[in-house]
PDB file of C-alpha atoms in Angstrom:
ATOM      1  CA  UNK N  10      82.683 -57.698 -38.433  1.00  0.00           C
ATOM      2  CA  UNK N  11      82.517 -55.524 -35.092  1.00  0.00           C
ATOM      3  CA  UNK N  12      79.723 -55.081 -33.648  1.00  0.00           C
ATOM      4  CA  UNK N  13      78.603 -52.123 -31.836  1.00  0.00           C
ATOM      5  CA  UNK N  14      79.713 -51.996 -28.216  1.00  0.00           C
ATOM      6  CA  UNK N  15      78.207 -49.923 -25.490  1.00  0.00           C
ATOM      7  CA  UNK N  16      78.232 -49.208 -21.791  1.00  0.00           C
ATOM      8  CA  UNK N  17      75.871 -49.705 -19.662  1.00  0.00           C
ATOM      9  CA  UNK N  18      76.487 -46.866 -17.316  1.00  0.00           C
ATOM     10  CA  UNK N  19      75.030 -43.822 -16.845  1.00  0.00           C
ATOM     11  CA  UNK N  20      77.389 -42.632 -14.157  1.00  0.00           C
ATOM     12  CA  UNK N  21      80.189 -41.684 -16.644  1.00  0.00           C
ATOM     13  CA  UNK N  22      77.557 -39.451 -19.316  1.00  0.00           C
ATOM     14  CA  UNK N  23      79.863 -36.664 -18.454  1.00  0.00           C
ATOM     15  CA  UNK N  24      82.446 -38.613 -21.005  1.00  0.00           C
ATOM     16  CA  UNK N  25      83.387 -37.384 -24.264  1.00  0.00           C
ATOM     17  CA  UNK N  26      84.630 -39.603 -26.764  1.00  0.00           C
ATOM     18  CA  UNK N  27      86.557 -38.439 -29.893  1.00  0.00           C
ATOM     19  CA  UNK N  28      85.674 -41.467 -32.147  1.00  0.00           C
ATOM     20  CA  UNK N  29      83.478 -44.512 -32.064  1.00  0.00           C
ATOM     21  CA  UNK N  30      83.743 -46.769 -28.918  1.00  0.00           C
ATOM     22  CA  UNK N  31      84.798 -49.215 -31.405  1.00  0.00           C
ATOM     23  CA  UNK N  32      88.221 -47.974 -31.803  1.00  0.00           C
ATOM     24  CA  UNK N  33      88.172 -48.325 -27.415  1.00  0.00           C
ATOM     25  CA  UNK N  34      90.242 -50.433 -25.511  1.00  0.00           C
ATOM     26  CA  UNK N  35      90.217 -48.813 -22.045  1.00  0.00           C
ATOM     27  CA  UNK N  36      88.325 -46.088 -20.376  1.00  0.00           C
ATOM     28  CA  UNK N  37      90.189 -44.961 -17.228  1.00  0.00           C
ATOM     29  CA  UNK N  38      89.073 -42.857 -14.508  1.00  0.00           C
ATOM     30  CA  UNK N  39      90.813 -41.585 -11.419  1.00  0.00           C
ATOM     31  CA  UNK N  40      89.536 -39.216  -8.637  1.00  0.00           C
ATOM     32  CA  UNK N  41      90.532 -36.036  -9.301  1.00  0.00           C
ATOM     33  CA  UNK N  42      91.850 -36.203 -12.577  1.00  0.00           C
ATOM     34  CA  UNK N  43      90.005 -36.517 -16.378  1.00  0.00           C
ATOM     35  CA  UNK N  44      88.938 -39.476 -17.233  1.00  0.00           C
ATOM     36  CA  UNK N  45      91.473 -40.946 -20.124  1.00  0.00           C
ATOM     37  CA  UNK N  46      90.607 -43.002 -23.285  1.00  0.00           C
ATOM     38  CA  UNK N  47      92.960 -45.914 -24.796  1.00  0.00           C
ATOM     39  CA  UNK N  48      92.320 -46.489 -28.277  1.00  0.00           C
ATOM     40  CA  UNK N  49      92.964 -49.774 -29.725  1.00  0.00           C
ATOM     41  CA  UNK N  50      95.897 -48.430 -31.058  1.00  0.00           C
ATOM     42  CA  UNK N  51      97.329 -47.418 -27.664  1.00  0.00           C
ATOM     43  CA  UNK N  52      96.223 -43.672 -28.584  1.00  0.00           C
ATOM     44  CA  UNK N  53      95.673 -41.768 -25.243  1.00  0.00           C
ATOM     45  CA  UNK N  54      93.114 -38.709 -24.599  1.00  0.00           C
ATOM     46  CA  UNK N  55      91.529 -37.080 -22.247  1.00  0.00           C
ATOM     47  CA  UNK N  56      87.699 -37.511 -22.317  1.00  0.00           C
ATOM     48  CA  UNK N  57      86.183 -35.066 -19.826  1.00  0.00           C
ATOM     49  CA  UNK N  58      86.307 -32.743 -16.706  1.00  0.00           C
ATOM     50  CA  UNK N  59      88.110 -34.106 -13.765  1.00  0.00           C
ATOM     51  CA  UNK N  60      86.114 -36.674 -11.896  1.00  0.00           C
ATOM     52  CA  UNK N  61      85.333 -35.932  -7.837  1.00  0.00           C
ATOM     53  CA  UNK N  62      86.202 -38.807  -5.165  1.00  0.00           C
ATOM     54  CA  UNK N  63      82.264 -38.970  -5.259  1.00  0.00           C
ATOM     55  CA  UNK N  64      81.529 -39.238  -8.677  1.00  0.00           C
ATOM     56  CA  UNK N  65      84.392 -42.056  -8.915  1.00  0.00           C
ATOM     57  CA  UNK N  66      82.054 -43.545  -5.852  1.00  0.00           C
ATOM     58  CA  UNK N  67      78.735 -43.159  -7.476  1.00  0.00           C
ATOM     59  CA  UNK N  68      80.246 -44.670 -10.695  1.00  0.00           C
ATOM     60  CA  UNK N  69      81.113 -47.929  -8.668  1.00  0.00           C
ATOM     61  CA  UNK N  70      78.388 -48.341  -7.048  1.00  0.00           C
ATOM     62  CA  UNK N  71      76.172 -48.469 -10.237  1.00  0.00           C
ATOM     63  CA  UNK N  72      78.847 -50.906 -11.376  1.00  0.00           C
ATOM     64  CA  UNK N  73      77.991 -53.478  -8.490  1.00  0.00           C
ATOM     65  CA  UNK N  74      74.371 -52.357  -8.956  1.00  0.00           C
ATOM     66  CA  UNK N  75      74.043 -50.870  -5.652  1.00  0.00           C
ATOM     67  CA  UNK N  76      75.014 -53.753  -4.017  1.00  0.00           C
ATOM     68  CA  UNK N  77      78.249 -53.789  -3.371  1.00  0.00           C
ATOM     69  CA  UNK N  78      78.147 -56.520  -0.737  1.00  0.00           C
ATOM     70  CA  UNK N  79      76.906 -59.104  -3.028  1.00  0.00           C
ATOM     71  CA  UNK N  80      80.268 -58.264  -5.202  1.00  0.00           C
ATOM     72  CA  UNK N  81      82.519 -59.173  -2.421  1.00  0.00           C
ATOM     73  CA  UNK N  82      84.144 -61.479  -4.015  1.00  0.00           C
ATOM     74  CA  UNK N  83      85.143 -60.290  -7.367  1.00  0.00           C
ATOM     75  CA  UNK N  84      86.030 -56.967  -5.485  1.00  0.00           C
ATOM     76  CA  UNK N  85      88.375 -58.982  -3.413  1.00  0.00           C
ATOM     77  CA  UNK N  86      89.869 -60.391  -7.052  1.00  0.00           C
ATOM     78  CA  UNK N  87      90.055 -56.469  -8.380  1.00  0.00           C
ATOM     79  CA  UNK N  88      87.582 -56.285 -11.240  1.00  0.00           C
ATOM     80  CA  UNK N  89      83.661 -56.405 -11.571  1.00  0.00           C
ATOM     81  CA  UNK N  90      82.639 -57.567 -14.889  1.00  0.00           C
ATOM     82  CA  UNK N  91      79.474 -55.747 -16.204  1.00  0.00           C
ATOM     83  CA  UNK N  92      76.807 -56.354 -18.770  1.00  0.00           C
ATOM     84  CA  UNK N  93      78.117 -56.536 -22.269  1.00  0.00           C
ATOM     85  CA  UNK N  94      80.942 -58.397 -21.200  1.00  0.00           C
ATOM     86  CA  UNK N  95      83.545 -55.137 -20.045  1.00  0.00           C
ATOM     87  CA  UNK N  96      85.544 -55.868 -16.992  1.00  0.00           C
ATOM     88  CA  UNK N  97      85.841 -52.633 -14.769  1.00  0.00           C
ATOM     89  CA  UNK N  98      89.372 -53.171 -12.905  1.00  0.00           C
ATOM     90  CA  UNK N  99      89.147 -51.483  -9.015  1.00  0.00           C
ATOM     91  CA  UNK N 100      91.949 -49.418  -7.685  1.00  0.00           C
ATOM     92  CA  UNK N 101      91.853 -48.417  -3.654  1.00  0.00           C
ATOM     93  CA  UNK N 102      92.870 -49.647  -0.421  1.00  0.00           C
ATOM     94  CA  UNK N 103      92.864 -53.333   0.080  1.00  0.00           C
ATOM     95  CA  UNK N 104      91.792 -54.679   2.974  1.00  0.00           C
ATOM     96  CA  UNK N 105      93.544 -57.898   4.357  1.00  0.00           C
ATOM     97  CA  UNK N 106      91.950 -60.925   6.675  1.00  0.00           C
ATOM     98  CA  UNK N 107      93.483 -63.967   7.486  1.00  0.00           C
ATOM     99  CA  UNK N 108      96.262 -63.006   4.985  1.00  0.00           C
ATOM    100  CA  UNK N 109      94.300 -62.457   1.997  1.00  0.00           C
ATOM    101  CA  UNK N 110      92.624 -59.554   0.433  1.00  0.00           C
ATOM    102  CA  UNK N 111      89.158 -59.200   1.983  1.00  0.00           C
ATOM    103  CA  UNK N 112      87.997 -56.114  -0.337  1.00  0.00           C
ATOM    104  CA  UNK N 113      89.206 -53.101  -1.417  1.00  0.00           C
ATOM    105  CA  UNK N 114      87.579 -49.637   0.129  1.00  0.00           C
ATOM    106  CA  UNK N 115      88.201 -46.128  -0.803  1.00  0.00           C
ATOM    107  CA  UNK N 116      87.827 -46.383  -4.495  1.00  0.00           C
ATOM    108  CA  UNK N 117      90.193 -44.189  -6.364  1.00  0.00           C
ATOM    109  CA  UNK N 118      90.473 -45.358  -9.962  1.00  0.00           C
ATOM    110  CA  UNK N 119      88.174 -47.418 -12.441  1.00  0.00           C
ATOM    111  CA  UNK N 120      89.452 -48.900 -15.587  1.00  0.00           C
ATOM    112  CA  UNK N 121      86.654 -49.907 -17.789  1.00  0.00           C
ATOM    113  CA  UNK N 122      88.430 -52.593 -20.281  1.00  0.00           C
ATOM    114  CA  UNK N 123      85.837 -52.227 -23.663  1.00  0.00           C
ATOM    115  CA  UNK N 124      84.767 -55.770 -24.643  1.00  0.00           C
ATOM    116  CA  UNK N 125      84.283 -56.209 -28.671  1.00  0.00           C
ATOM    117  CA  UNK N 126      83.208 -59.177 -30.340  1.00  0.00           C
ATOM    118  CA  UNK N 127      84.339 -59.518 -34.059  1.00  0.00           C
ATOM    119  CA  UNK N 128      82.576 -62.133 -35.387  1.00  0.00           C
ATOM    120  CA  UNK N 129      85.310 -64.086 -38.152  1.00  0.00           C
ATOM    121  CA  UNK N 130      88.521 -63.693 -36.496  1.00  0.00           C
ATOM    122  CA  UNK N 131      88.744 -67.133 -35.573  1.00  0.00           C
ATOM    123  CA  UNK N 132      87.793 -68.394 -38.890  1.00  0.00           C
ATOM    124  CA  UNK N 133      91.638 -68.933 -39.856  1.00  0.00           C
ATOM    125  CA  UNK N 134      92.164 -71.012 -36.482  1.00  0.00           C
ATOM    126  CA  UNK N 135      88.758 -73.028 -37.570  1.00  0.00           C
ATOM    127  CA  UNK N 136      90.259 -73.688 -41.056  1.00  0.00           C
ATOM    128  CA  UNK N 137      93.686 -74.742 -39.839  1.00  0.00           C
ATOM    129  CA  UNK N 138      93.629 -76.319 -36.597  1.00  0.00           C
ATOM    130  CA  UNK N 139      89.518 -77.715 -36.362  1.00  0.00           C
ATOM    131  CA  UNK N 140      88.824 -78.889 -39.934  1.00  0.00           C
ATOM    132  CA  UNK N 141      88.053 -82.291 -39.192  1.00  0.00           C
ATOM    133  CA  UNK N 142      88.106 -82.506 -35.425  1.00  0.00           C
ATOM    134  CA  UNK N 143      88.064 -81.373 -32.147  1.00  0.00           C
ATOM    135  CA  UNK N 144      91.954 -80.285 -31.248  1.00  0.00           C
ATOM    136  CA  UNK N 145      93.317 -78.491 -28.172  1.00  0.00           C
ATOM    137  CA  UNK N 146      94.642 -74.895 -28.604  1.00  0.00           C
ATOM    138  CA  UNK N 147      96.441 -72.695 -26.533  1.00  0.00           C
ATOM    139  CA  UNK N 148      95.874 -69.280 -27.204  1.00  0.00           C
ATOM    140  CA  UNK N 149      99.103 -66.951 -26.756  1.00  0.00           C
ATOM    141  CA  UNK N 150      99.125 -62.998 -26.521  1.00  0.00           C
ATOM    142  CA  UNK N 151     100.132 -59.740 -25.321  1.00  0.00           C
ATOM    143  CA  UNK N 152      97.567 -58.107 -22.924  1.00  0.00           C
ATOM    144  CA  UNK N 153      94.893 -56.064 -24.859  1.00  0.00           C
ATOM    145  CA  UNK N 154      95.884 -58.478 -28.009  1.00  0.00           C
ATOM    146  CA  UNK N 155      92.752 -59.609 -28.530  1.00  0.00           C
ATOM    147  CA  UNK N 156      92.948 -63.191 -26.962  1.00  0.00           C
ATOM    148  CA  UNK N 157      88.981 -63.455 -25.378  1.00  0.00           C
ATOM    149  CA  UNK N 158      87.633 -62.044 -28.712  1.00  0.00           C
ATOM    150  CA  UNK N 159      89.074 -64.977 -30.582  1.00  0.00           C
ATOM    151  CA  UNK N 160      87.897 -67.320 -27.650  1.00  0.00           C
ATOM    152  CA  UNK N 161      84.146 -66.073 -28.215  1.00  0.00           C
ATOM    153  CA  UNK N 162      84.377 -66.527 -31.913  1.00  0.00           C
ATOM    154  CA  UNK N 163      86.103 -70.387 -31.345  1.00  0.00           C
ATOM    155  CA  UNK N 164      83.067 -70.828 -29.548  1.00  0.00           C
ATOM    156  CA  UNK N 165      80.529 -69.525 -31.866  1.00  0.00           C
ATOM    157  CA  UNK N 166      81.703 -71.600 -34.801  1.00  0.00           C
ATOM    158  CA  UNK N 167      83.209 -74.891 -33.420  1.00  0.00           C
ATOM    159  CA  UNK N 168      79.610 -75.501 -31.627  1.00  0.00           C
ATOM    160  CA  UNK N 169      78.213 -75.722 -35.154  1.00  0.00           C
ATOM    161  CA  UNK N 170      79.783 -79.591 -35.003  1.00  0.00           C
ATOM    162  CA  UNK N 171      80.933 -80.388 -31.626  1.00  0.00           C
ATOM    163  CA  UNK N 172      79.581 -80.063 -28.183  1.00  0.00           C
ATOM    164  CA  UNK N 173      81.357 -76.361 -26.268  1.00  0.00           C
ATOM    165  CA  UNK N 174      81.563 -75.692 -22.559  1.00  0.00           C
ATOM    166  CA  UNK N 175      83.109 -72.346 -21.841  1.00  0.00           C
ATOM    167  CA  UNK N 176      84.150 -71.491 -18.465  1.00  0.00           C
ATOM    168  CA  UNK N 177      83.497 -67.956 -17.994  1.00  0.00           C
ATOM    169  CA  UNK N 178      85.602 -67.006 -14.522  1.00  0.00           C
ATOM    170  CA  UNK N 179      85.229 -63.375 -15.087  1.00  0.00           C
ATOM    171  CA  UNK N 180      82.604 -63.500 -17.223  1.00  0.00           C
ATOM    172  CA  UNK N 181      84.114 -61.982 -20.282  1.00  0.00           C
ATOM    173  CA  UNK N 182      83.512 -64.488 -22.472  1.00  0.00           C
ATOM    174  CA  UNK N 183      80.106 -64.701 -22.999  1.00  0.00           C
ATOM    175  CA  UNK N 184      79.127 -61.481 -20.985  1.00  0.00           C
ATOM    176  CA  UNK N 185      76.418 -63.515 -19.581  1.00  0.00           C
ATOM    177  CA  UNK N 186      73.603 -61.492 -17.636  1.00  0.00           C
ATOM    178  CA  UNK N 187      72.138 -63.565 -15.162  1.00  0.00           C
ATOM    179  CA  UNK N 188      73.104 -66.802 -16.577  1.00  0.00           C
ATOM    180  CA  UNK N 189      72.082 -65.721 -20.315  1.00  0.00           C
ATOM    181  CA  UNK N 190      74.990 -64.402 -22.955  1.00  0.00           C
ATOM    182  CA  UNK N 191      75.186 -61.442 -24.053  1.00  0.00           C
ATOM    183  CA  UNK N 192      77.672 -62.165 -26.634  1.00  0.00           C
ATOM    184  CA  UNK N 193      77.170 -64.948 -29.519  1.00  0.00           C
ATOM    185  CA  UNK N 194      78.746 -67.987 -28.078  1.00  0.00           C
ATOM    186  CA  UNK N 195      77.031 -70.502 -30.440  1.00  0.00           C
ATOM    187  CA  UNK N 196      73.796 -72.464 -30.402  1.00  0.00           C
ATOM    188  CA  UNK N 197      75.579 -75.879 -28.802  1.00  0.00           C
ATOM    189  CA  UNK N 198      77.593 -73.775 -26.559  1.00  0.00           C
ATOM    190  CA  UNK N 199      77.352 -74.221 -22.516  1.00  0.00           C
ATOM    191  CA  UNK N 200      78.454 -71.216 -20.162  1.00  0.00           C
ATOM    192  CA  UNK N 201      79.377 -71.651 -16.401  1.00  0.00           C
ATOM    193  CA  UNK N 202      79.650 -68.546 -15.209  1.00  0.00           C
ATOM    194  CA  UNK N 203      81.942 -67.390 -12.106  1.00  0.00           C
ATOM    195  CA  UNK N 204      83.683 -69.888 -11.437  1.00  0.00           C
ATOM    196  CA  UNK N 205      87.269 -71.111 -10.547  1.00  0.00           C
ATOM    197  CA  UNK N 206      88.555 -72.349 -13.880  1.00  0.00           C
ATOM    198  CA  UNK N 207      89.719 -75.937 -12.199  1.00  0.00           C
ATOM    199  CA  UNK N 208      86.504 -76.143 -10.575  1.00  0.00           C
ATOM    200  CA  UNK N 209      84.405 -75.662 -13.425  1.00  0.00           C
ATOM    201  CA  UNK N 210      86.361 -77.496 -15.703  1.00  0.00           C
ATOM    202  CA  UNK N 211      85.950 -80.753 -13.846  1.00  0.00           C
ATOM    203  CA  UNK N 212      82.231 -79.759 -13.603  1.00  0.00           C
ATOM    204  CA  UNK N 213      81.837 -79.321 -17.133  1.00  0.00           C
ATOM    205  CA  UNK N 214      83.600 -83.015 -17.488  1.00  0.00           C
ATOM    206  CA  UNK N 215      80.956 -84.832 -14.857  1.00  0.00           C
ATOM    207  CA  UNK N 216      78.096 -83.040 -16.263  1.00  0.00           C
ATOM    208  CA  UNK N 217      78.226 -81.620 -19.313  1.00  0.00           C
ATOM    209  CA  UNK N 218      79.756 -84.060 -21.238  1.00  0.00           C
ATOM    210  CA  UNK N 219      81.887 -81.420 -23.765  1.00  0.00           C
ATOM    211  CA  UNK N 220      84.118 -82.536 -26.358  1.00  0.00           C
ATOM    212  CA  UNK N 221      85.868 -78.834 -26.199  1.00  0.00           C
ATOM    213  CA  UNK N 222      86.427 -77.183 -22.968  1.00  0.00           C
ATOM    214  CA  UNK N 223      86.708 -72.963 -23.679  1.00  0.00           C
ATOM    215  CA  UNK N 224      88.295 -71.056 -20.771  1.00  0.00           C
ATOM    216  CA  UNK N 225      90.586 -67.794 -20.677  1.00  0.00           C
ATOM    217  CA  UNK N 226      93.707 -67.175 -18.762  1.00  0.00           C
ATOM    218  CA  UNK N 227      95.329 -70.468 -17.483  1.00  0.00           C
ATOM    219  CA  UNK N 228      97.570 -69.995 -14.482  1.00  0.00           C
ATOM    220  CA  UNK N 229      97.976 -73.243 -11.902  1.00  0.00           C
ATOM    221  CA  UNK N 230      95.334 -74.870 -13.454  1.00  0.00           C
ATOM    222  CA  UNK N 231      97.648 -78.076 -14.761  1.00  0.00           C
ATOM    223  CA  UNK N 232      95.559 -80.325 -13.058  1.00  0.00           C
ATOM    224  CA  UNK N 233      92.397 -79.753 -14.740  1.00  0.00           C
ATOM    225  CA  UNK N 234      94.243 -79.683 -17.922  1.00  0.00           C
ATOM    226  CA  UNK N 235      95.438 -82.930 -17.191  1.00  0.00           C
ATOM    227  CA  UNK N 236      91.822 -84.009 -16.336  1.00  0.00           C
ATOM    228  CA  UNK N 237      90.605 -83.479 -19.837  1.00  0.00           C
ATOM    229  CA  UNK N 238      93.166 -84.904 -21.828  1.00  0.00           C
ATOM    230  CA  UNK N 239      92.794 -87.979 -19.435  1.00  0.00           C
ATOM    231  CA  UNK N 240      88.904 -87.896 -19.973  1.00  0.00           C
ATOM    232  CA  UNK N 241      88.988 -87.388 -23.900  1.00  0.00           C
ATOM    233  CA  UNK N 242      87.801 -84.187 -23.807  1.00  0.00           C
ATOM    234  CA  UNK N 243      89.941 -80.854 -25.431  1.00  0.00           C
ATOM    235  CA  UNK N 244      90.040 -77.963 -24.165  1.00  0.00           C
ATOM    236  CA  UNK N 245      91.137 -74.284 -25.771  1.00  0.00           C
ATOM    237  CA  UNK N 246      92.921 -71.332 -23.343  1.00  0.00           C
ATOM    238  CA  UNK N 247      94.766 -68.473 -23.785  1.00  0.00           C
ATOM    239  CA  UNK N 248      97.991 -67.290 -21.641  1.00  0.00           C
ATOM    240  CA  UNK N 249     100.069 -64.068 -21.275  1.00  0.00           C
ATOM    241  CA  UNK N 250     102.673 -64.703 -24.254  1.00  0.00           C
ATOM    242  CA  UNK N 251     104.408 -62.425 -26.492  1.00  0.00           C
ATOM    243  CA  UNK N 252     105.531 -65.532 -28.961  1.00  0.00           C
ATOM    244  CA  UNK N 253     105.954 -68.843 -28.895  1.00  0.00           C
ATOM    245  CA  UNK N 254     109.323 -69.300 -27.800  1.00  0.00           C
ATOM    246  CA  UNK N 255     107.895 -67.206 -24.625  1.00  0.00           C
ATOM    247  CA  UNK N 256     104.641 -70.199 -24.319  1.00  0.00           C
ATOM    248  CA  UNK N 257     107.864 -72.646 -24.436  1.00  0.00           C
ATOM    249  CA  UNK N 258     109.850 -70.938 -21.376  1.00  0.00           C
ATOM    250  CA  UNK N 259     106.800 -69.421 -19.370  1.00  0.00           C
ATOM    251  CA  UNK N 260     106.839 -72.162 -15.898  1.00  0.00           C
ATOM    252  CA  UNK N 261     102.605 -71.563 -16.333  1.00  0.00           C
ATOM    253  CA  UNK N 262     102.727 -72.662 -20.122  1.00  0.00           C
ATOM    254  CA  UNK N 263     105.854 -75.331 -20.089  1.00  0.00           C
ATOM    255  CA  UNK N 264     103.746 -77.168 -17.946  1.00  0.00           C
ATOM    256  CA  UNK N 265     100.476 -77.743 -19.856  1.00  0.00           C
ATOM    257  CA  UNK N 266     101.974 -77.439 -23.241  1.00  0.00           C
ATOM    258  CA  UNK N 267     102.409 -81.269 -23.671  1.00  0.00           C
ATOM    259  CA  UNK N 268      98.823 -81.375 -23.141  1.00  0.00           C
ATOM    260  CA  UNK N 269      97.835 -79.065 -26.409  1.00  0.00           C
ATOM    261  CA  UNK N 270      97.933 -80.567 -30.325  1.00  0.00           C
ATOM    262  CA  UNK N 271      98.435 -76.821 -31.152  1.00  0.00           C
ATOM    263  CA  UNK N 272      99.502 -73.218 -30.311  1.00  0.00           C
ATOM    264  CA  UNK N 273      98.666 -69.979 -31.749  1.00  0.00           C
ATOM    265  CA  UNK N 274     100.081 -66.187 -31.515  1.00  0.00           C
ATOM    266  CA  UNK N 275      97.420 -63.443 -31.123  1.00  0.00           C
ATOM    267  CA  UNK N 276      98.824 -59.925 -31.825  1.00  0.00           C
ATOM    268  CA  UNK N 277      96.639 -57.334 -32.185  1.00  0.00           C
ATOM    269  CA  UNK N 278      92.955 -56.860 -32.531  1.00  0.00           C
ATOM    270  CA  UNK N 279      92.603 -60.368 -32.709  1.00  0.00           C
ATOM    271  CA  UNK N 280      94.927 -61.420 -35.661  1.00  0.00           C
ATOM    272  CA  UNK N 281      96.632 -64.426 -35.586  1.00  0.00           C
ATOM    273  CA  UNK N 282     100.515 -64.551 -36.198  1.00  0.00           C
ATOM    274  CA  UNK N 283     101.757 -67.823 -35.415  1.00  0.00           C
ATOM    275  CA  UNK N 284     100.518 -71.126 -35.810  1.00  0.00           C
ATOM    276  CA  UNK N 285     102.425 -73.955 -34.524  1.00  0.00           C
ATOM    277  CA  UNK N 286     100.791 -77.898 -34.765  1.00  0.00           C
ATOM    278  CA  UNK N 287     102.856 -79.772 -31.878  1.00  0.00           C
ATOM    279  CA  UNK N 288     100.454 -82.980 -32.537  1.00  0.00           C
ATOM    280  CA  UNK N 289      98.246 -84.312 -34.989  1.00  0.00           C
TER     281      UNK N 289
END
């Protein structure tokens, strides 16, 4: 089931959608030009009148609720994620001290990436992979695939029997607002929100004592991985993959795959492909 999705700006009213913002994936805008919907299916139209380098201004700063200072740091990553869970990519100038990127200024596009929660697509994983204990997964996918909507619905229905920290780094996940999710996570479910994946995954293991550890997006993070094997806990992430073969050859992936009991394809809208049990 999909629910409904919406977005919580008024900024962009000026936008007009063909269909349902369920059949979304992207809403981007760029000064000077109309704004442009991506359908799910990779469908693209224009959606209104060309946006002024002001309204593309007035649209970000609602984004980091008029305070863009205290979004420094996400702006210095490229993406603010808002309520309901969508991540708003930032396209300017970037602005370099002490050889990294301090912020960006002169905002020229927005990308709005629609979050959807579709409660049941994991239920195949669940069946397969978590029917009579907790198991590491690593979730493999194209971009736009689908791979944080099946990490939301892991979440919602392994906490029914086993204790879930998710690590929410950009705060897709859960789409918490001021520490409360937006999205269904699951009634035993834990949420750190904002934090470096290593870092919070080590805090989850002092503190929270999971038996699954949720996060999306692994990139250097083997040590961390290692941590939780080491400490008994699992832990479920996703990666950039188009198949299996590429989770195999992928440095990122061949280095923590040892470390998983099982690997899954995502393809599109949250449908799994491939299933592959390395360990039981």
């Amino acid at each position: 089931m999909l629910t409904s999705t919406k977005i919580p700006l008024a900024s962009i009213s000026k936008l007009r959608l063909a269909g349902p913002i369920s059949n979304v994936a992207e809403i981007r805008l760029r000064s000077g030009r109309p704004a442009v919907c991506v359908e799910i299916s990779g469908k693209m139209t224009e959606c209104s009148e060309p946006f002024s380098a002001r309204e593309i201004s007035d649209v970000f700063a609602e984004i980091c609720g008029y305070s863009v200072y205290s979004y420094e740091n996400d702006i210095a990553r490229g993406f603010v994620t808002i309520s309901g869970g969508h991540r708003v990519g930032i396209c300017g100038t970037c602005v370099y001290k002490n050889g990294k990127i301090e912020t960006i200024r002169d905002i020229s596009s927005l990308n709005i990436r629609i979050a959807h929660e579709v409660k049941g697509c994991a239920n195949k994983l669940v069946r397969m992979i978590f029917s009579d204990k907790p198991r590491s997964l690593l979730l493999g996918g194209p971009v736009m695939s689908g791979k944080t909507t099946v990490l939301r619905d892991l979440a919602r229905i392994l906490s029914e029997r086993f204790r879930v920290s998710v690590i929410d780094s950009r705060g897709e996940i859960s789409a918490a607002v001021k520490g409360t999710p937006s999205f269904d996570v699951g009634l035993n479910t834990d949420v750190l929100c904002g934090c470096d994946k290593t870092d919070g995954i080590l805090m989850a293991l002092r503190t929270l004592s999971p038996e699954i550890i949720i996060c999306d997006e692994i990139g250097d993070d083997e040590r961390a991985i290692e941590q939780c094997a080491f400490c008994g806990a699992k832990i479920i992430a996703s990666a950039h993959a188009g198949d299996f073969g590429e989770l195999k050859s992928r440095p990122s992936t061949r280095a923590v795959l040892p470390y998983f009991d099982a690997a899954a394809i995502v393809k599109d809208r949250g449908v799994i492909s491939e299933i592959h049990i390395m360990r039981e």
